[in-house]
């Protein structure tokens, strides 16, 4: 009999099938400490959690029998995925079960803030009969949605029925899909300037952190209302409070916070224009049952060695393939990550070409690393198991080719990312004694290690330009560690690749891009 530990409140109905097949222990009080879990985890084959239990590396080390961790929900930010992968523990989630619940809470919050329902309720039950709560209608208003995945798309559908105009922003939203949904595409700043309501539905990543901040609030029309039922930190909380004080934001509704639970003196808690709930997006009977059923089914499949889906970490790769490919995984991920950070627009096609010693091996695990690298800054739970599925479900065409010539390298991985706006190509090789090297960007030959903070500067090959870049960075205390210049012909277009010791401040980047002969500047972190 398998032993399963349930350490957060998960629908009893939903996990019924586990009771039938395994010895299930449900802890009475959720949020066990690391030490408490370490003390008991050793005897269990599976652990089921929601978001309260933090599943750390130490817990996994103590869980010597642990084969699977099931997350009854979407976000896996409470589980150390890398540690699980290292130990061969499969982590699965239930990404679909709470989509509607969270979408409906978003709507409830939007309407509550439009009509100030919690504020009016508070006064009425306090004995006051105040009829001065004059709200706004949703009809004919513009809703901006940042993040058009499962939840964002459902919100858009409902908003259309309410007679709202919807503008969406999502790097993976193609014009065709947007048109089908009746959604206009816009940038974050365009949405900020045009919307009457904004709701966010992205994961929290370095890219989405403070996606809405001071700059965006300054662009907004007075009277806008802001909703966050995704993850705390996507909207800059302090900048929001400032925008309320300045009369820009008329109301805000938050289900999630940068720190949960928020401190007692959090500026939202006493602000009459902000309504809050304690991370209740997924808290419906239906959603809790759905996610519990989904996760229980998957856990049983894994325990029984049956095929499973929704895994968010590493799949087993046959040993002979792994031995040959493993050294290339980091190279593939880095090539992908650079491309993902520099290619502008929704990715429509990825073309991977393997050459040299890579042509006689099944490279599909390596392709997964490349695809994961390309999307890792946008998709919270992307990993090498679900990378291909996520890319394909977003309509991305993936083409894999091989060629016999590797331009004098013993191995060469060339990847082209095609978006509506542009095509970007990167080639890399594994060089004995030097590790992973990037050897081509578009048509320019280069040679650099893709690591740390990089600046990619496209420019015209004119005397003095390198000096100006160096001086500008130096004057701003940004130290250059390495520098590479690639060009095809003297005086033509060229590329500069700089490794710098810290990220360059945004004003320095914008100063750089204003320099004569500089075409564009892209900063990336690897
Ligand atoms: P999803 O993966 O289906 O959609 C997320 C979307 O965000 C994707 O389409 C992705 O392309 C987009 N995205 C990523 N980076 C972006 C960026 N920089 N700018 C714009 N868009 C970007 O996920 P989902 O199921 O729709 O969930 C969305 C969020 O809601 C997640 O963070 C999830 O954890 C959270 N969530 C919260 C609750 C709650 O209780 N409040 C419940 C469920 C989900
Ligand atoms: C999720 O990521 O699924 C949500 O935050 C919901 C939850 O687990 O409560």
Coordinates of C-alpha atoms and ligand atoms in Angstrom, one line a residue:
X1 CA 0.0 0.0 0.0
X2 CA 1.4 3.4 -1.0
X3 CA 1.6 6.1 1.8
X4 CA 0.4 9.6 0.9
X5 CA 0.7 12.6 3.1
X6 CA -1.7 15.5 2.6
X7 CA -0.2 18.6 4.3
X8 CA -2.6 21.4 3.3
X9 CA -6.4 21.5 3.2
X10 CA -7.5 19.7 0.1
X11 CA -11.1 18.7 -0.8
X12 CA -11.8 15.4 0.9
X13 CA -14.3 14.5 -1.9
X14 CA -11.6 15.2 -4.4
X15 CA -9.1 12.8 -2.9
X16 CA -11.5 10.0 -2.4
X17 CA -9.8 7.9 -5.0
X18 CA -6.5 8.1 -3.0
X19 CA -8.3 6.8 0.1
X20 CA -9.4 3.8 -2.0
X21 CA -5.9 3.0 -3.3
X22 CA -3.4 4.2 -0.6
X23 CA -2.8 4.8 3.0
X24 CA -3.6 8.5 3.3
X25 CA -2.6 10.7 6.3
X26 CA -4.1 14.2 6.4
X27 CA -2.3 16.5 8.8
X28 CA -4.7 18.3 11.1
X29 CA -3.1 21.7 10.9
X30 CA -1.8 23.0 7.5
X31 CA 1.5 24.9 7.2
X32 CA 3.7 22.4 9.1
X33 CA 7.2 23.7 9.7
X34 CA 10.2 22.4 7.8
X35 CA 11.4 20.5 10.9
X36 CA 7.9 18.9 11.5
X37 CA 7.7 17.7 7.9
X38 CA 11.3 16.4 8.0
X39 CA 10.4 14.4 11.0
X40 CA 7.6 12.5 9.3
X41 CA 8.2 12.6 5.5
X42 CA 10.5 9.7 5.4
X43 CA 7.8 7.1 5.3
X44 CA 5.7 8.6 2.5
X45 CA 5.7 7.9 -1.2
X46 CA 3.7 11.0 -2.2
X47 CA 3.1 14.4 -0.7
X48 CA 0.0 16.6 -1.6
X49 CA 0.1 20.3 -0.9
X50 CA -1.7 23.5 -1.8
X51 CA 0.3 26.7 -1.3
X52 CA 0.9 26.9 2.5
X53 CA 3.4 24.0 2.8
X54 CA 6.8 25.1 1.6
X55 CA 8.5 22.0 0.2
X56 CA 12.2 22.7 0.6
X57 CA 15.3 20.7 -0.4
X58 CA 15.8 19.6 3.2
X59 CA 12.3 18.1 3.2
X60 CA 13.0 16.3 0.0
X61 CA 16.3 15.0 1.3
X62 CA 14.5 13.5 4.3
X63 CA 11.8 12.1 2.0
X64 CA 13.8 9.2 0.9
X65 CA 10.8 7.3 -0.5
X66 CA 9.2 10.3 -2.1
X67 CA 8.3 9.7 -5.7
X68 CA 5.8 12.5 -6.4
X69 CA 4.8 15.9 -5.0
X70 CA 1.3 16.9 -6.1
X71 CA 0.3 20.6 -6.0
X72 CA -3.5 21.1 -5.9
X73 CA -3.4 24.3 -7.9
X74 CA -1.4 26.1 -10.6
X75 CA 1.6 27.9 -9.0
X76 CA 4.5 25.8 -7.8
X77 CA 6.4 28.6 -6.3
X78 CA 6.2 26.9 -2.9
X79 CA 8.1 23.8 -4.2
X80 CA 11.9 23.7 -4.8
X81 CA 11.6 22.3 -8.4
X82 CA 15.3 22.0 -8.9
X83 CA 15.8 20.0 -5.8
X84 CA 13.0 17.7 -6.8
X85 CA 14.4 17.3 -10.3
X86 CA 17.8 16.5 -8.8
X87 CA 16.3 13.7 -6.7
X88 CA 14.1 12.4 -9.4
X89 CA 10.9 13.4 -7.6
X90 CA 8.2 14.2 -10.0
X91 CA 6.2 17.4 -9.3
X92 CA 2.8 17.7 -10.8
X93 CA 0.2 20.4 -10.6
X94 CA -3.4 20.8 -11.5
X95 CA -3.4 23.8 -13.9
X96 CA -7.0 23.7 -15.2
X97 CA -9.2 23.1 -12.2
X98 CA -9.3 26.6 -10.7
X99 CA -9.4 28.7 -13.9
X100 CA -13.1 29.5 -13.7
X101 CA -13.0 30.1 -10.0
X102 CA -10.2 32.6 -10.3
X103 CA -11.8 34.2 -13.3
X104 CA -15.1 34.6 -11.5
X105 CA -13.4 36.1 -8.4
X106 CA -11.7 38.6 -10.8
X107 CA -15.1 39.6 -12.0
X108 CA -16.5 39.8 -8.5
X109 CA -13.6 42.0 -7.5
X110 CA -14.1 44.2 -10.6
X111 CA -17.8 44.7 -9.9
X112 CA -17.1 45.2 -6.2
X113 CA -14.6 47.9 -6.8
X114 CA -16.9 49.5 -9.6
X115 CA -19.8 49.7 -7.1
X116 CA -17.8 49.9 -3.8
X117 CA -19.8 47.1 -2.4
X118 CA -17.5 46.2 0.6
X119 CA -17.3 49.9 1.6
X120 CA -21.1 50.3 1.4
X121 CA -21.7 47.0 3.3
X122 CA -19.4 48.1 6.0
X123 CA -21.3 51.4 6.6
X124 CA -24.7 49.8 6.3
X125 CA -24.0 47.1 8.9
X126 CA -22.5 49.9 11.1
X127 CA -25.9 51.5 11.2
X128 CA -25.3 54.2 8.6
X129 CA -27.6 54.8 5.6
X130 CA -25.2 56.4 3.2
X131 CA -26.5 56.4 -0.4
X132 CA -23.6 58.5 -1.8
X133 CA -21.8 55.4 -3.2
X134 CA -22.0 56.4 -6.9
X135 CA -20.2 53.7 -8.9
X136 CA -19.5 53.2 -12.6
X137 CA -20.8 50.7 -15.1
X138 CA -18.7 48.1 -16.9
X139 CA -20.6 48.6 -20.2
X140 CA -18.7 50.6 -22.8
X141 CA -15.6 50.6 -20.6
X142 CA -12.2 49.4 -21.7
X143 CA -10.7 46.5 -19.9
X144 CA -6.9 45.9 -20.1
X145 CA -5.8 42.3 -19.5
X146 CA -2.2 41.6 -18.9
X147 CA -1.6 37.9 -19.4
X148 CA -4.0 36.1 -21.7
X149 CA -3.5 32.5 -20.7
X150 CA -6.2 30.3 -19.2
X151 CA -7.6 32.8 -16.7
X152 CA -7.0 36.0 -18.7
X153 CA -8.8 34.5 -21.7
X154 CA -11.9 33.5 -19.6
X155 CA -12.0 37.0 -18.2
X156 CA -11.9 38.4 -21.7
X157 CA -14.8 36.2 -22.7
X158 CA -17.0 37.4 -19.9
X159 CA -16.0 41.1 -20.3
X160 CA -17.2 41.0 -23.9
X161 CA -20.6 39.8 -22.6
X162 CA -20.7 42.8 -20.3
X163 CA -20.2 45.1 -23.3
X164 CA -16.7 46.0 -22.5
X165 CA -13.9 46.6 -25.0
X166 CA -10.9 44.4 -24.2
X167 CA -7.3 45.1 -24.9
X168 CA -4.9 42.3 -24.1
X169 CA -1.1 42.1 -23.7
X170 CA 0.7 38.7 -23.7
X171 CA 3.9 38.0 -25.6
X172 CA 2.3 34.8 -26.7
X173 CA -0.9 36.2 -28.0
X174 CA -0.9 36.2 -31.8
X175 CA -3.1 38.6 -33.8
X176 CA -5.1 35.7 -35.1
X177 CA -6.0 34.3 -31.6
X178 CA -6.7 37.8 -30.3
X179 CA -9.0 38.5 -33.3
X180 CA -10.9 35.3 -32.7
X181 CA -11.5 36.3 -29.1
X182 CA -12.6 39.9 -30.1
X183 CA -9.6 41.3 -28.2
X184 CA -7.4 44.2 -29.4
X185 CA -3.7 43.8 -28.8
X186 CA -1.8 46.5 -27.0
X187 CA 1.5 47.1 -25.1
X188 CA 1.5 47.6 -21.4
X189 CA 1.8 51.3 -21.8
X190 CA -0.9 51.5 -24.4
X191 CA -3.2 49.6 -22.0
X192 CA -2.3 51.9 -19.1
X193 CA -3.2 54.9 -21.2
X194 CA -6.5 53.6 -22.6
X195 CA -8.0 51.3 -19.9
X196 CA -10.8 52.1 -17.4
X197 CA -10.1 48.8 -15.7
X198 CA -6.9 46.7 -15.6
X199 CA -6.6 43.1 -14.4
X200 CA -3.4 41.1 -14.4
X201 CA -3.2 37.3 -15.1
X202 CA 0.5 36.5 -15.6
X203 CA 2.8 34.5 -13.3
X204 CA 5.2 36.5 -11.2
X205 CA 8.5 36.4 -12.9
X206 CA 11.5 38.8 -13.0
X207 CA 9.8 40.2 -16.2
X208 CA 6.3 40.7 -14.7
X209 CA 7.5 42.0 -11.3
X210 CA 6.1 45.6 -11.1
X211 CA 4.8 45.2 -14.7
X212 CA 2.5 48.0 -13.5
X213 CA 4.5 50.6 -11.6
X214 CA 5.0 54.4 -11.3
X215 CA 5.6 54.9 -15.1
X216 CA 2.3 53.1 -16.0
X217 CA 0.3 54.9 -13.3
X218 CA 1.5 58.2 -14.7
X219 CA 0.0 57.3 -18.1
X220 CA -3.4 56.3 -16.7
X221 CA -6.7 58.2 -17.0
X222 CA -8.1 59.4 -13.7
X223 CA -10.8 57.0 -12.4
X224 CA -9.1 53.8 -13.4
X225 CA -9.7 50.6 -11.3
X226 CA -7.0 48.0 -10.8
X227 CA -7.5 44.3 -10.0
X228 CA -4.9 41.6 -9.0
X229 CA -6.0 38.1 -8.5
X230 CA -2.8 36.5 -9.9
X231 CA 0.3 37.0 -7.8
X232 CA 1.5 39.7 -5.4
X233 CA 4.2 41.9 -6.9
X234 CA 3.0 42.1 -10.5
X235 CA 1.6 45.5 -9.5
X236 CA 3.9 47.8 -7.5
X237 CA 1.8 48.1 -4.3
X238 CA 3.5 51.4 -3.1
X239 CA 3.2 53.0 -6.5
X240 CA -0.5 52.1 -6.5
X241 CA -1.1 53.7 -3.1
X242 CA 0.6 56.9 -4.4
X243 CA -1.6 56.8 -7.6
X244 CA -4.7 56.6 -5.4
X245 CA -3.5 59.6 -3.3
X246 CA -2.9 61.5 -6.6
X247 CA -6.5 60.9 -7.6
X248 CA -5.5 58.7 -10.6
X249 CA -6.7 55.3 -9.3
X250 CA -10.3 55.3 -8.1
X251 CA -10.3 51.8 -6.7
X252 CA -8.3 48.6 -6.5
X253 CA -9.1 45.1 -5.6
X254 CA -6.4 42.7 -4.5
X255 CA -6.6 39.0 -3.7
X256 CA -2.8 38.5 -3.6
X257 CA 0.1 40.4 -2.0
X258 CA 3.8 40.9 -2.3
X259 CA 4.1 39.3 1.2
X260 CA 1.3 37.0 2.4
X261 CA -0.3 37.5 4.7
X262 CA 0.3 41.3 4.5
X263 CA 1.7 43.0 7.6
X264 CA -0.9 44.7 9.9
X265 CA 0.4 48.1 8.8
X266 CA 0.2 47.4 5.1
X267 CA -1.0 50.6 3.3
X268 CA -3.8 48.7 1.6
X269 CA -5.5 47.6 4.8
X270 CA -6.7 51.0 5.9
X271 CA -7.3 52.5 2.5
X272 CA -11.0 53.0 1.8
X273 CA -10.3 52.7 -2.0
X274 CA -8.7 49.3 -1.8
X275 CA -10.6 46.1 -1.2
X276 CA -8.8 42.9 -0.3
X277 CA -9.4 39.2 0.1
X278 CA -7.0 36.6 1.5
X279 CA -5.9 34.7 -1.7
X280 CA -9.3 33.2 -2.4
X281 CA -9.0 32.9 -6.2
X282 CA -9.3 29.1 -6.2
X283 CA -11.5 28.9 -3.2
X284 CA -14.7 27.4 -4.5
X285 CA -16.1 24.0 -3.8
X286 CA -15.9 23.2 -7.5
X287 CA -12.3 24.3 -8.0
X288 CA -11.1 22.6 -4.9
X289 CA -12.7 19.4 -5.9
X290 CA -11.4 19.7 -9.5
X291 CA -7.8 20.3 -8.5
X292 CA -8.0 17.5 -5.9
X293 CA -9.3 15.0 -8.4
X294 CA -6.8 16.0 -11.0
X295 CA -3.9 15.8 -8.7
X296 CA -5.0 12.5 -7.1
X297 CA -5.4 10.9 -10.5
X298 CA -1.9 12.0 -11.5
X299 CA -0.3 10.9 -8.2
X300 CA -1.8 7.4 -8.6
X301 CA -0.6 7.2 -12.2
X302 CA 2.9 8.0 -11.1
X303 CA 2.9 5.7 -8.1
X304 CA 1.7 2.9 -10.4
X305 CA 4.2 3.7 -13.1
X306 CA 1.5 4.6 -15.6
X307 CA 1.7 7.5 -18.1
X308 CA 1.0 10.9 -16.6
X309 CA 0.7 14.5 -17.7
X310 CA 1.0 17.9 -16.0
X311 CA 4.5 17.1 -14.7
X312 CA 6.4 20.3 -14.1
X313 CA 9.9 18.9 -13.7
X314 CA 12.4 16.5 -15.3
X315 CA 11.3 13.4 -17.3
X316 CA 13.5 10.3 -17.3
X317 CA 15.8 10.2 -20.3
X318 CA 17.4 6.9 -21.4
X319 CA 20.9 6.6 -20.0
X320 CA 22.7 6.3 -23.3
X321 CA 21.0 9.4 -24.7
X322 CA 21.5 11.3 -21.5
X323 CA 25.3 10.6 -21.5
X324 CA 25.7 12.0 -24.9
X325 CA 23.4 14.9 -24.6
X326 CA 23.8 16.1 -21.0
X327 CA 26.8 18.3 -21.7
X328 CA 24.7 20.2 -24.3
X329 CA 21.7 21.0 -22.1
X330 CA 23.1 24.2 -20.6
X331 CA 24.2 25.4 -24.1
X332 CA 20.7 24.7 -25.5
X333 CA 19.0 26.5 -22.6
X334 CA 21.4 29.5 -22.9
X335 CA 20.8 29.8 -26.6
X336 CA 17.1 29.7 -26.0
X337 CA 17.2 32.2 -23.1
X338 CA 19.2 34.8 -25.1
X339 CA 16.8 34.4 -28.1
X340 CA 13.8 34.6 -25.7
X341 CA 15.1 37.9 -24.3
X342 CA 16.1 39.5 -27.6
X343 CA 13.4 38.5 -30.1
X344 CA 10.6 41.0 -30.1
X345 CA 7.0 39.9 -30.5
X346 CA 5.0 36.6 -30.2
X347 CA 7.0 33.6 -31.3
X348 CA 5.5 31.9 -34.3
X349 CA 8.2 29.5 -35.3
X350 CA 11.4 28.0 -33.9
X351 CA 13.9 26.3 -36.2
X352 CA 16.6 24.2 -34.6
X353 CA 19.5 22.9 -36.6
X354 CA 21.9 20.3 -35.2
X355 CA 25.3 19.8 -36.9
X356 CA 28.5 17.8 -36.4
X357 CA 28.5 15.1 -33.8
X358 CA 24.9 15.8 -32.9
X359 CA 23.4 14.4 -36.0
X360 CA 23.4 10.8 -35.0
X361 CA 21.6 11.1 -31.7
X362 CA 18.0 11.6 -30.7
X363 CA 18.2 15.3 -29.8
X364 CA 14.6 15.7 -28.7
X365 CA 15.5 16.2 -25.0
X366 CA 18.0 18.9 -26.1
X367 CA 15.3 20.6 -28.2
X368 CA 13.1 20.8 -25.0
X369 CA 15.9 22.7 -23.2
X370 CA 16.1 25.1 -26.1
X371 CA 12.3 25.7 -26.2
X372 CA 12.3 26.0 -22.4
X373 CA 15.0 28.6 -22.5
X374 CA 13.1 30.6 -25.1
X375 CA 10.0 30.9 -23.0
X376 CA 11.3 30.7 -19.4
X377 CA 11.0 34.4 -18.8
X378 CA 7.3 34.4 -19.7
X379 CA 5.8 31.1 -18.5
X380 CA 5.9 30.4 -14.8
X381 CA 5.8 26.6 -14.8
X382 CA 7.6 25.9 -18.0
X383 CA 10.1 23.1 -17.8
X384 CA 11.6 20.5 -20.1
X385 CA 8.7 18.2 -19.6
X386 CA 6.0 20.6 -20.7
X387 CA 8.0 23.0 -22.9
X388 CA 7.0 21.4 -26.2
X389 CA 3.4 21.1 -25.2
X390 CA 3.2 24.7 -24.0
X391 CA 4.8 26.0 -27.1
X392 CA 2.6 24.0 -29.4
X393 CA -0.5 24.8 -27.5
X394 CA 0.3 28.5 -28.2
X395 CA 0.5 27.8 -31.9
X396 CA 4.4 27.8 -32.1
X397 CA 5.7 25.7 -35.0
X398 CA 8.9 23.8 -34.0
X399 CA 11.1 22.6 -36.9
X400 CA 14.2 20.4 -36.2
X401 CA 16.8 19.9 -38.9
X402 CA 20.3 18.4 -39.1
X403 CA 23.1 19.3 -41.4
X404 CA 26.4 17.6 -42.1
X405 CA 28.5 20.7 -42.1
X406 CA 29.3 22.4 -38.8
X407 CA 31.5 25.3 -40.1
X408 CA 34.7 23.7 -38.7
X409 CA 33.2 23.1 -35.3
X410 CA 32.8 19.5 -34.0
X411 CA 29.3 20.4 -33.0
X412 CA 27.0 23.3 -33.7
X413 CA 23.5 24.2 -32.5
X414 CA 21.8 26.9 -34.5
X415 CA 18.4 28.2 -33.5
X416 CA 16.2 30.7 -35.3
X417 CA 13.2 32.3 -33.6
X418 CA 10.7 33.8 -36.0
X419 CA 8.1 36.3 -34.8
X420 CA 5.8 38.6 -36.8
X421 CA 8.3 41.4 -36.4
X422 CA 11.6 39.8 -36.9
X423 CA 13.8 36.7 -37.2
X424 CA 16.7 36.2 -34.8
X425 CA 19.4 33.5 -35.1
X426 CA 22.0 32.3 -32.6
X427 CA 24.5 29.6 -33.0
X428 CA 26.5 27.9 -30.2
X429 CA 29.0 25.2 -29.7
X430 CA 30.5 23.2 -26.9
X431 CA 34.2 23.8 -27.2
X432 CA 36.6 21.4 -25.5
X433 CA 38.3 23.3 -22.6
X434 CA 36.1 26.4 -23.0
X435 CA 32.6 25.1 -22.4
X436 CA 29.6 26.7 -24.0
X437 CA 30.3 29.5 -26.5
X438 CA 27.9 31.5 -28.6
X439 CA 29.6 31.8 -32.0
X440 CA 27.1 33.6 -34.2
X441 CA 24.3 36.2 -33.7
X442 CA 22.3 36.7 -36.9
X443 CA 24.9 37.1 -39.6
X444 CA 27.7 38.2 -37.3
X445 CA 30.4 35.9 -36.1
X446 CA 31.1 36.3 -32.4
X447 CA 32.6 34.3 -29.6
X448 CA 31.4 34.7 -26.0
X449 CA 30.3 32.7 -23.0
X450 CA 26.6 33.4 -22.4
X451 CA 26.6 34.1 -18.7
X452 CA 25.9 36.9 -16.3
X453 CA 24.7 40.3 -17.4
X454 CA 25.1 41.0 -21.1
X455 CA 24.5 44.0 -23.3
X456 CA 23.8 43.4 -27.0
X457 CA 24.3 46.6 -29.0
X458 CA 23.4 46.8 -32.7
X459 CA 25.3 49.7 -34.3
X460 CA 26.9 51.1 -37.4
X461 CA 30.6 50.3 -37.6
X462 CA 32.0 53.9 -37.2
X463 CA 35.2 55.0 -35.5
X464 CA 34.8 56.1 -31.8
X465 CA 31.6 54.2 -31.1
X466 CA 33.2 51.6 -28.9
X467 CA 34.9 54.3 -26.9
X468 CA 31.7 56.2 -26.4
X469 CA 29.9 53.1 -25.1
X470 CA 32.9 52.4 -22.7
X471 CA 32.9 55.9 -21.4
X472 CA 29.2 56.1 -20.9
X473 CA 29.2 52.8 -18.9
X474 CA 32.3 53.8 -17.0
X475 CA 30.8 57.2 -16.0
X476 CA 27.9 55.3 -14.6
X477 CA 30.0 52.8 -12.6
X478 CA 29.1 49.9 -14.9
X479 CA 32.3 47.8 -15.2
X480 CA 32.8 46.0 -18.5
X481 CA 34.2 42.5 -18.0
X482 CA 34.4 41.4 -21.7
X483 CA 33.7 42.9 -25.1
X484 CA 33.2 41.4 -28.5
X485 CA 32.5 43.2 -31.8
X486 CA 31.1 41.3 -34.8
X487 CA 30.7 42.8 -38.3
X488 CA 30.5 41.5 -41.8
X489 CA 32.1 44.5 -43.7
X490 CA 34.0 47.6 -42.6
X491 CA 31.7 50.5 -42.0
X492 CA 28.6 48.3 -42.2
X493 CA 26.1 47.2 -39.6
X494 CA 27.8 45.5 -36.6
X495 CA 27.0 44.0 -33.2
X496 CA 28.8 44.6 -29.8
X497 CA 28.4 42.0 -27.0
X498 CA 29.5 43.2 -23.6
X499 CA 29.6 41.3 -20.3
X500 CA 29.1 43.7 -17.5
X501 CA 29.6 43.2 -13.7
X502 CA 26.1 44.4 -12.7
X503 CA 22.8 45.1 -14.5
X504 CA 22.9 48.5 -16.2
X505 CA 20.3 51.0 -14.8
X506 CA 17.5 51.7 -17.3
X507 CA 18.5 55.4 -17.7
X508 CA 22.0 54.3 -18.8
X509 CA 20.4 51.9 -21.3
X510 CA 18.2 54.6 -22.7
X511 CA 21.2 57.0 -22.8
X512 CA 23.1 54.4 -24.8
X513 CA 20.3 53.8 -27.2
X514 CA 20.2 57.6 -27.9
X515 CA 23.8 57.7 -29.1
X516 CA 24.5 58.3 -32.8
X517 CA 25.1 55.1 -34.8
X518 CA 23.5 52.9 -32.1
X519 CA 20.5 51.1 -33.6
X520 CA 19.3 49.3 -30.5
X521 CA 20.4 48.1 -27.1
X522 CA 19.2 45.0 -25.4
X523 CA 20.1 44.0 -21.8
X524 CA 19.9 40.4 -20.8
X525 CA 20.6 38.3 -17.7
X526 CA 21.6 34.6 -17.9
Ligands
LIG1 P1 -1.4 30.6 -17.7 O1 0.0 30.0 -17.7 O2 -2.4 29.9 -18.4 O3 -1.4 32.1 -18.2 C1 -0.4 33.0 -17.9 C2 -0.1 33.9 -19.1 O4 0.7 34.9 -18.7 C3 0.5 33.1 -20.3 O5 -0.3 33.2 -21.4 C4 1.8 33.9 -20.5 O6 2.1 34.0 -21.9 C5 1.5 35.2 -19.9 N1 2.7 36.0 -19.6 C6 3.9 35.6 -19.1 N2 4.8 36.6 -19.0 C7 4.1 37.7 -19.4 C8 4.5 39.0 -19.5 N3 5.7 39.4 -19.2 N4 3.6 39.9 -19.9 C9 2.3 39.5 -20.3 N5 1.9 38.2 -20.2 C10 2.8 37.3 -19.8 O7 -1.8 30.7 -16.1 P2 -3.2 30.9 -15.5 O8 -3.8 29.6 -15.1 O9 -4.0 31.8 -16.4 O10 -2.9 31.7 -14.1 C11 -2.4 33.0 -14.2 C12 -1.9 33.5 -12.8 O11 -2.9 33.4 -11.8 C13 -0.7 32.6 -12.3 O12 0.2 33.4 -11.7 C14 -1.4 31.8 -11.2 O13 -0.5 31.3 -10.2 C15 -2.4 32.8 -10.7 N6 -3.5 32.1 -10.0 C16 -4.0 32.8 -8.8 C17 -5.0 32.2 -8.1 C18 -5.5 32.8 -6.9 O14 -5.9 32.1 -5.9 N7 -5.6 34.1 -6.8 C19 -5.6 31.0 -8.6 C20 -5.2 30.5 -9.8 C21 -4.1 31.0 -10.5
LIG2 C1 -2.8 28.7 -7.6 O1 -1.7 29.0 -8.0 O2 -3.4 27.7 -8.0 C2 -3.5 29.6 -6.7 O3 -2.7 30.5 -6.0 C3 -4.6 29.0 -5.9 C4 -4.3 28.3 -4.6 O4 -3.5 27.3 -4.5 O5 -4.9 28.7 -3.6

